[in-house]
PDB file of C-alpha atoms in Angstrom:
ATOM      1  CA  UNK S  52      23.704 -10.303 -50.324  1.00 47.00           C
ATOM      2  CA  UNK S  53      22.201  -7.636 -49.223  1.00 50.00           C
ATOM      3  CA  UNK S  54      21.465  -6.832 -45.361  1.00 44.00           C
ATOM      4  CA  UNK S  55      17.323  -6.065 -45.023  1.00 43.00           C
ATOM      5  CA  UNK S  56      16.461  -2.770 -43.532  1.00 49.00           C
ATOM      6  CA  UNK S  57      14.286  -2.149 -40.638  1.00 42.00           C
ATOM      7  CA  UNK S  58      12.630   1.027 -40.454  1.00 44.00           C
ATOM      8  CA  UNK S  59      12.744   3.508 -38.033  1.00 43.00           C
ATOM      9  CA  UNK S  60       9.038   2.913 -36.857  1.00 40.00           C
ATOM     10  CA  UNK S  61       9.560  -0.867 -37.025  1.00 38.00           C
ATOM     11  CA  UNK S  62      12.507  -0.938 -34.774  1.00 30.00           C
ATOM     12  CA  UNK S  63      10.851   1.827 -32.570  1.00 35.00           C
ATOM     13  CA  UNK S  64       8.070  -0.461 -31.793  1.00 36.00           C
ATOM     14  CA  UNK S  65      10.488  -3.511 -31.340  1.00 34.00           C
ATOM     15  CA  UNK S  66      12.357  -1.669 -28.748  1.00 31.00           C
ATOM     16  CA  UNK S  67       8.556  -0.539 -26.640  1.00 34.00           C
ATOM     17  CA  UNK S  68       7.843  -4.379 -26.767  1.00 32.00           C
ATOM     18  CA  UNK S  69      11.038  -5.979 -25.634  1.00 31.00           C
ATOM     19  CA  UNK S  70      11.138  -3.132 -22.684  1.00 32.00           C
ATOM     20  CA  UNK S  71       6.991  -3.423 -21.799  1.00 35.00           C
ATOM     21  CA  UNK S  72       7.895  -7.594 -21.365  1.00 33.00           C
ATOM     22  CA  UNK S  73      10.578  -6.511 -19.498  1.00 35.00           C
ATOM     23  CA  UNK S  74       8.570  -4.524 -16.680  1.00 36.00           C
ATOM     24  CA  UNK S  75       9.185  -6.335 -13.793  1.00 42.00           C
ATOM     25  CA  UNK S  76       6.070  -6.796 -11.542  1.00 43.00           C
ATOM     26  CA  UNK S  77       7.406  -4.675  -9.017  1.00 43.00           C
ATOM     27  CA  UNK S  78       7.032  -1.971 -11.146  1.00 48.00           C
ATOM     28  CA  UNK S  79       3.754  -2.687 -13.209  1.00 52.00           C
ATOM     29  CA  UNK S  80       1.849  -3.453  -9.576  1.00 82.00           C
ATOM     30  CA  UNK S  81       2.619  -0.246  -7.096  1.00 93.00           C
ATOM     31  CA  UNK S  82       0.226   2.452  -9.259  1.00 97.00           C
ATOM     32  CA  UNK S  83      -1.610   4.873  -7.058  1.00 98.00           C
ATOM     33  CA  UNK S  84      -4.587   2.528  -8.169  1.00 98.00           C
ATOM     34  CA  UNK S  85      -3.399  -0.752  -7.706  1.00 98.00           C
ATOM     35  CA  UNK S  86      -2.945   0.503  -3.898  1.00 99.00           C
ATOM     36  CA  UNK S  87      -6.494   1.958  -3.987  1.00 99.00           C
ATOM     37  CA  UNK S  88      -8.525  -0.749  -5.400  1.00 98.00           C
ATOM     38  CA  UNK S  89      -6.571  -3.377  -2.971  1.00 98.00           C
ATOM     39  CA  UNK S  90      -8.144  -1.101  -0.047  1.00 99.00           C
ATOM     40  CA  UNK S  91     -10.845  -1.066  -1.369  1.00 99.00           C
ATOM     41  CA  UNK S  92     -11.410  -4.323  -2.012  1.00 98.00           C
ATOM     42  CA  UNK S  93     -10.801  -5.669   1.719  1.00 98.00           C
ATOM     43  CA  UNK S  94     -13.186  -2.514   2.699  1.00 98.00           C
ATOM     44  CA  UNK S  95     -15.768  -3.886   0.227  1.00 97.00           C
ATOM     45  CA  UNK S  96     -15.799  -7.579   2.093  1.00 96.00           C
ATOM     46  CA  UNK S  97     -16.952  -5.829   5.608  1.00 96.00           C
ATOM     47  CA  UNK S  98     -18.891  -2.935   3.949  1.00 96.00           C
ATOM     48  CA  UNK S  99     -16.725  -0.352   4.488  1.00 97.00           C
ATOM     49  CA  UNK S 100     -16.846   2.631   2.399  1.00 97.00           C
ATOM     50  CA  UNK S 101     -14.094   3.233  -0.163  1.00 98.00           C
ATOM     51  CA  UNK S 102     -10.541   5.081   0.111  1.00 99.00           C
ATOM     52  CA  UNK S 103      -9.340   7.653  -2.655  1.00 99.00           C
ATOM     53  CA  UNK S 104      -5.800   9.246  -3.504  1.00 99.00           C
ATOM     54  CA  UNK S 105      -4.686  11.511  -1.724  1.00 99.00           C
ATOM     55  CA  UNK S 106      -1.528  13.836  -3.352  1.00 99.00           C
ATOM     56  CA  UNK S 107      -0.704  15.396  -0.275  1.00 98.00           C
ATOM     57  CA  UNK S 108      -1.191  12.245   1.801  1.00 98.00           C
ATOM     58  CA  UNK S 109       1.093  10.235  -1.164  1.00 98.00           C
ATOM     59  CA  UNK S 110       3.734  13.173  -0.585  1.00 98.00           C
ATOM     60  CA  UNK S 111       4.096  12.804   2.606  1.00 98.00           C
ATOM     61  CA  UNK S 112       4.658   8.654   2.250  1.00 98.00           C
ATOM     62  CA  UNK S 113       7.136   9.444  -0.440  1.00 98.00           C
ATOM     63  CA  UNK S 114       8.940  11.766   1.620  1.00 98.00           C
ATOM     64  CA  UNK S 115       9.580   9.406   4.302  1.00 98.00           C
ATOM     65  CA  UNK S 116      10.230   6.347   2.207  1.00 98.00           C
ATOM     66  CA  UNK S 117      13.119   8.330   0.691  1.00 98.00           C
ATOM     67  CA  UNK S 118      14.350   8.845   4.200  1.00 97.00           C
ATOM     68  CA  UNK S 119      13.874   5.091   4.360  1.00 97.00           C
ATOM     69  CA  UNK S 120      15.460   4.135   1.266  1.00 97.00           C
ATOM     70  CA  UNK S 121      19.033   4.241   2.868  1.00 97.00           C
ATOM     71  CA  UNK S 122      18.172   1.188   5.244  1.00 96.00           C
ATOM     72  CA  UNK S 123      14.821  -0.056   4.940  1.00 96.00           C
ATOM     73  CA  UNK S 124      14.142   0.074   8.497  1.00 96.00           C
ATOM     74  CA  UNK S 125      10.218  -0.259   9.452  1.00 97.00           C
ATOM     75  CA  UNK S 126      10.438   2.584  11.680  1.00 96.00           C
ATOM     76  CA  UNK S 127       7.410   4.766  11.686  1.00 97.00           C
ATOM     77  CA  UNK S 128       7.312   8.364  10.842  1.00 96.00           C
ATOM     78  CA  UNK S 129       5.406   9.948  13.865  1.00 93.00           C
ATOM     79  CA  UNK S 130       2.810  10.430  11.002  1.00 93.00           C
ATOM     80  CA  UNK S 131       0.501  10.957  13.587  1.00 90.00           C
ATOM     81  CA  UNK S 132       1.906  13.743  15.532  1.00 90.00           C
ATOM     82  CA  UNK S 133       3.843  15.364  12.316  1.00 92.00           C
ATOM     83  CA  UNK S 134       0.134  15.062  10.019  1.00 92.00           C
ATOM     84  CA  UNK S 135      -2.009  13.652  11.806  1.00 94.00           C
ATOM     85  CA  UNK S 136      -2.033  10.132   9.786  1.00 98.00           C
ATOM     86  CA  UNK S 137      -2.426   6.446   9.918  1.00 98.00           C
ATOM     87  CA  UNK S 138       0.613   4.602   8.803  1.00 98.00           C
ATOM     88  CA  UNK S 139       1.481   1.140   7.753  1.00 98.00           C
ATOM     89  CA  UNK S 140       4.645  -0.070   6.617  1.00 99.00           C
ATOM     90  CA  UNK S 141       6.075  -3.258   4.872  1.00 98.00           C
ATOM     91  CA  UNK S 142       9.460  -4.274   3.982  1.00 97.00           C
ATOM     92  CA  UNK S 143      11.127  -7.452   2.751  1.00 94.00           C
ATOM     93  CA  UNK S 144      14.669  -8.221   1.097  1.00 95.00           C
ATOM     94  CA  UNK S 145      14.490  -8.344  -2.992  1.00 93.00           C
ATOM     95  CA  UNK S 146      13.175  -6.256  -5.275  1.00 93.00           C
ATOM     96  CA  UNK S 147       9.879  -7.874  -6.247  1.00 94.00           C
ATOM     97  CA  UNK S 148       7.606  -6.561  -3.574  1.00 96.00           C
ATOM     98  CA  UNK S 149       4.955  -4.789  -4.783  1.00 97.00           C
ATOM     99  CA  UNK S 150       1.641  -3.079  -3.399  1.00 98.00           C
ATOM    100  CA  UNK S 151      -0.547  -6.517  -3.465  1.00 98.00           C
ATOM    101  CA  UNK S 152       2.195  -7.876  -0.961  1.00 98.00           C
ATOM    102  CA  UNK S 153       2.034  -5.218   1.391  1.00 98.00           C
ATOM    103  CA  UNK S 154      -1.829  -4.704   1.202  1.00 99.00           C
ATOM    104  CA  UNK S 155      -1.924  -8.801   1.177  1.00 98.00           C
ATOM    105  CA  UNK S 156       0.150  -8.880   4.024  1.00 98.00           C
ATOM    106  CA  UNK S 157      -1.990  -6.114   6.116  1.00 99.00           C
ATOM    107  CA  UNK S 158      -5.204  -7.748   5.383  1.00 99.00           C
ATOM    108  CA  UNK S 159      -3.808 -11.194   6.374  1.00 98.00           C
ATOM    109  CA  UNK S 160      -4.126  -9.741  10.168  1.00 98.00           C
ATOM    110  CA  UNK S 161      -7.445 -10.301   9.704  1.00 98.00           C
ATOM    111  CA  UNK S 162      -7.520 -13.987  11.857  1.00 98.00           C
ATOM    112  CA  UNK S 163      -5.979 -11.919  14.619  1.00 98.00           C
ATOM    113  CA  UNK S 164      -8.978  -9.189  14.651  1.00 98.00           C
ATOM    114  CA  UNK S 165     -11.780 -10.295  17.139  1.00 97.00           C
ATOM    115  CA  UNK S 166     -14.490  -7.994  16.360  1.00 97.00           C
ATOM    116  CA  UNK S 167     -16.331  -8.877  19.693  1.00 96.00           C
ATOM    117  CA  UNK S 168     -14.388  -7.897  21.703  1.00 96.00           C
ATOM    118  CA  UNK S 169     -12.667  -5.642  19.392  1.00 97.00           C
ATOM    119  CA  UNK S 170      -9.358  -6.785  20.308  1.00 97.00           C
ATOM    120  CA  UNK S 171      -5.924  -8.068  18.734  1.00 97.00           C
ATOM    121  CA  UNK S 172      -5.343 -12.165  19.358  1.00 97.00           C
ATOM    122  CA  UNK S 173      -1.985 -12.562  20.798  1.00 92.00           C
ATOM    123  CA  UNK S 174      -0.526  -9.393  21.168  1.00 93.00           C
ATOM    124  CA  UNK S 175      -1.928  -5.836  21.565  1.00 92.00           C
ATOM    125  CA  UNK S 176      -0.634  -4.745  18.235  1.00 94.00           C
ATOM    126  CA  UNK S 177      -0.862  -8.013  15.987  1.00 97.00           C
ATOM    127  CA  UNK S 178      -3.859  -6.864  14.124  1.00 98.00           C
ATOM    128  CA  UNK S 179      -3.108  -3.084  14.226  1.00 98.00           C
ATOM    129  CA  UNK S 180      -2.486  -3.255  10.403  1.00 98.00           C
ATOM    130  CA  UNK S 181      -5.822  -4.604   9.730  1.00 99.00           C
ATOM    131  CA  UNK S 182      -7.771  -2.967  11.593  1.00 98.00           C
ATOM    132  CA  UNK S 183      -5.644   0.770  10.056  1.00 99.00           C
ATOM    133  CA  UNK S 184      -6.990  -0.311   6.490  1.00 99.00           C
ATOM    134  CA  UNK S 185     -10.448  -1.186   7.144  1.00 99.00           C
ATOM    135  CA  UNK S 186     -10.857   1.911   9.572  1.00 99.00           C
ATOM    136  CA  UNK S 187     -14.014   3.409   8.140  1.00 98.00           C
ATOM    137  CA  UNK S 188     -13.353   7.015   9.012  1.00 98.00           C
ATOM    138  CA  UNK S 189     -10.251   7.044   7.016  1.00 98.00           C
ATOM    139  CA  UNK S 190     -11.294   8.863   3.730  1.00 98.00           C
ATOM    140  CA  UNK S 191      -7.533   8.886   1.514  1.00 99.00           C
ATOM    141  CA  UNK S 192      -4.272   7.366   1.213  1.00 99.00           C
ATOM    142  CA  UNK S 193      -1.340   7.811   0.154  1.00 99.00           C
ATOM    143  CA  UNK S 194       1.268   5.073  -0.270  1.00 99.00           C
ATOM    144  CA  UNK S 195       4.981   5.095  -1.578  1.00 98.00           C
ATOM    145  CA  UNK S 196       7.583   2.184  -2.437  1.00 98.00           C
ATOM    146  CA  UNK S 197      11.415   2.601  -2.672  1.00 97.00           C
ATOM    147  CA  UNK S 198      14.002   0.361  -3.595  1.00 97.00           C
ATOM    148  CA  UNK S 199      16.762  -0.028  -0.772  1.00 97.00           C
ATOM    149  CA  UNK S 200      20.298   0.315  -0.923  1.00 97.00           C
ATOM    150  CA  UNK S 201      20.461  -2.983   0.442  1.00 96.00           C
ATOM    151  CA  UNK S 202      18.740  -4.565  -2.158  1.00 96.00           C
ATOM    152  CA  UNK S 203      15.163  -4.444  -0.378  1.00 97.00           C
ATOM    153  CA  UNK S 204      12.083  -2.746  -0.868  1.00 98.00           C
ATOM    154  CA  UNK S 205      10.122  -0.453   2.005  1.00 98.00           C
ATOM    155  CA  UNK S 206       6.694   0.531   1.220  1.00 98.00           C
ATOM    156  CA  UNK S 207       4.733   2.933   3.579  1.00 98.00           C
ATOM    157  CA  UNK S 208       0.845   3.923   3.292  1.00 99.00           C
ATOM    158  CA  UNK S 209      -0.168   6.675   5.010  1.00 98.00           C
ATOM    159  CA  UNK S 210      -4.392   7.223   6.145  1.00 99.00           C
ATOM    160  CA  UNK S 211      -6.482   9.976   6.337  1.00 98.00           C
ATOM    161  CA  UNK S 212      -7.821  10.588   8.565  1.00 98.00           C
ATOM    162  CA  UNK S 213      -5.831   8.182  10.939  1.00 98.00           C
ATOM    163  CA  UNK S 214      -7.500   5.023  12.624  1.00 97.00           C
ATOM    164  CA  UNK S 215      -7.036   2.431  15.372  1.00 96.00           C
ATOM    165  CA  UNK S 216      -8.090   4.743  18.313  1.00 96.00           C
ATOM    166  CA  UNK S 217      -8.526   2.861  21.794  1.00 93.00           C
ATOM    167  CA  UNK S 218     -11.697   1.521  22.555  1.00 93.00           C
ATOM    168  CA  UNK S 219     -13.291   2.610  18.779  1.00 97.00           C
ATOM    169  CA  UNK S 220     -14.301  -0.223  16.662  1.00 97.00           C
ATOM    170  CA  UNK S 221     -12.736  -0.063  13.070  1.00 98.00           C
ATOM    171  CA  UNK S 222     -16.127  -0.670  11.184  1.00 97.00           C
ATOM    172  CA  UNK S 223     -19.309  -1.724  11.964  1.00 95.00           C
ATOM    173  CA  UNK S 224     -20.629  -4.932  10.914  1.00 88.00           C
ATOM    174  CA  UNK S 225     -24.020  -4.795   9.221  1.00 69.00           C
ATOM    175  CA  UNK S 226     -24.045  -1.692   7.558  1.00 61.00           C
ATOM    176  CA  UNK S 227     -24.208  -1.850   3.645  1.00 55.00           C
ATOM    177  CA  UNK S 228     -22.947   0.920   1.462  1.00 54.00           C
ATOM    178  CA  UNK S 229     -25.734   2.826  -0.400  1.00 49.00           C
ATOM    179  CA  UNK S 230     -24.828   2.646  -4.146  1.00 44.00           C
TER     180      UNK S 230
END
C-alpha cells in the first residue's frame, strides 16, 4: 500500500493552523490596539477624548519592562522626571496576563474615585490608576508586556502627557466629544 502524499502547500497551511490555535491569549490580546481601544473605551463611558500610539512613548515602556523582566517588581520608572510621563504598571504570576487584565484591573479603581470631592476612597493612592487612564490631557500611550524569569508577566503603560496632578480633576463630567 502505498503512503498518500501531502503537498507542500497542504502541509504548509496545516502547520499556520495548528500554530494560529495554538496562540495563547496572552499573546493574541497585548497589540498596540488592543491597549488603545481598552483606553479608549473607559474614556468613551465619561466622555473623555481618545488616546493614540505613541512609538516613542511605547519605547520607552519597553525599555523599562526589559529592565523589569528579570524580577517583575512593580517599581516605577521615575517616568515622570526621566520623560515626563504617566505610568501604570501591573503584574501577576503566570503567563496569561494580557492587556484587558491590566487595563481591567486599572479601570476597576473606578468605585474608589469620588469625583466630588475628587479624591481616592481609602487611601490617597487607591484610585491613582484610574484616574492616570481617564486623565483627559493625556494625548498617547505607550504600553509594553514581558514575560518574567519567574514565570510572571509585568506590563507597564506609559501617558502622554502625564496625569493625576494635585488638586486637578481627571475629566470633567458633562462634556460630550464633538464627532
Amino acid at each position: 500500500m502505498e503512503t498518500p502524499k501531502i503537498s507542500g502547500v497542504a502541509l504548509a497551511a496545516a502547520i499556520a493552523v495548528v500554530l494560529a490555535m495554538a496562540t495563547t491569549p496572552a499573546v493574541a490580546q497585548n497589540s498596540p490596539q488592543d491597549f488603545v481601544d481598552l483606553h479608549n473605551a473607559a474614556r468613551r463611558v465619561e466622555g473623555v477624548g481618545e488616546v493614540v500610539w505613541d512609538d516613542a512613548v511605547a519605547a520607552y515602556a519597553e525599555n523599562y519592562a526589559a529592565e523589569r523582566a528579570g524580577d517583575c517588581a512593580l517599581i516605577h520608572s521615575g517616568s515622570w522626571e526621566k520623560a515626563g510621563y504617566g505610568e501604570n504598571l501591573f503584574g501577576g504570576s503566570g503567563s496569561e496576563w494580557t492587556a484587558a487584565d491590566a487595563v481591567n484591573s486599572w479601570v476597576g479603581e473606578k468605585d474608589l474615585y469620588d469625583y466630588d470631592s475628587n479624591s481616592c476612597l481609602g487611601s490617597w493612592d487607591s484610585c491613582l490608576h484610574y484616574t492616570q487612564v481617564m486623565w483627559s490631557r493625556t494625548t498617547a500611550i505607550g504600553c509594553a508586556r514581558v514575560d518574567c524569569d519567574n514565570g510572571g508577566v509585568f506590563i507597564t503603560c506609559n501617558y502622554n502627557p502625564a496625569g493625576n496632578f494635585q488638586g486637578e480633576r481627571p475629566f470633567e463630567r458633562g462634556l460630550t466629544l464633538s464627532a
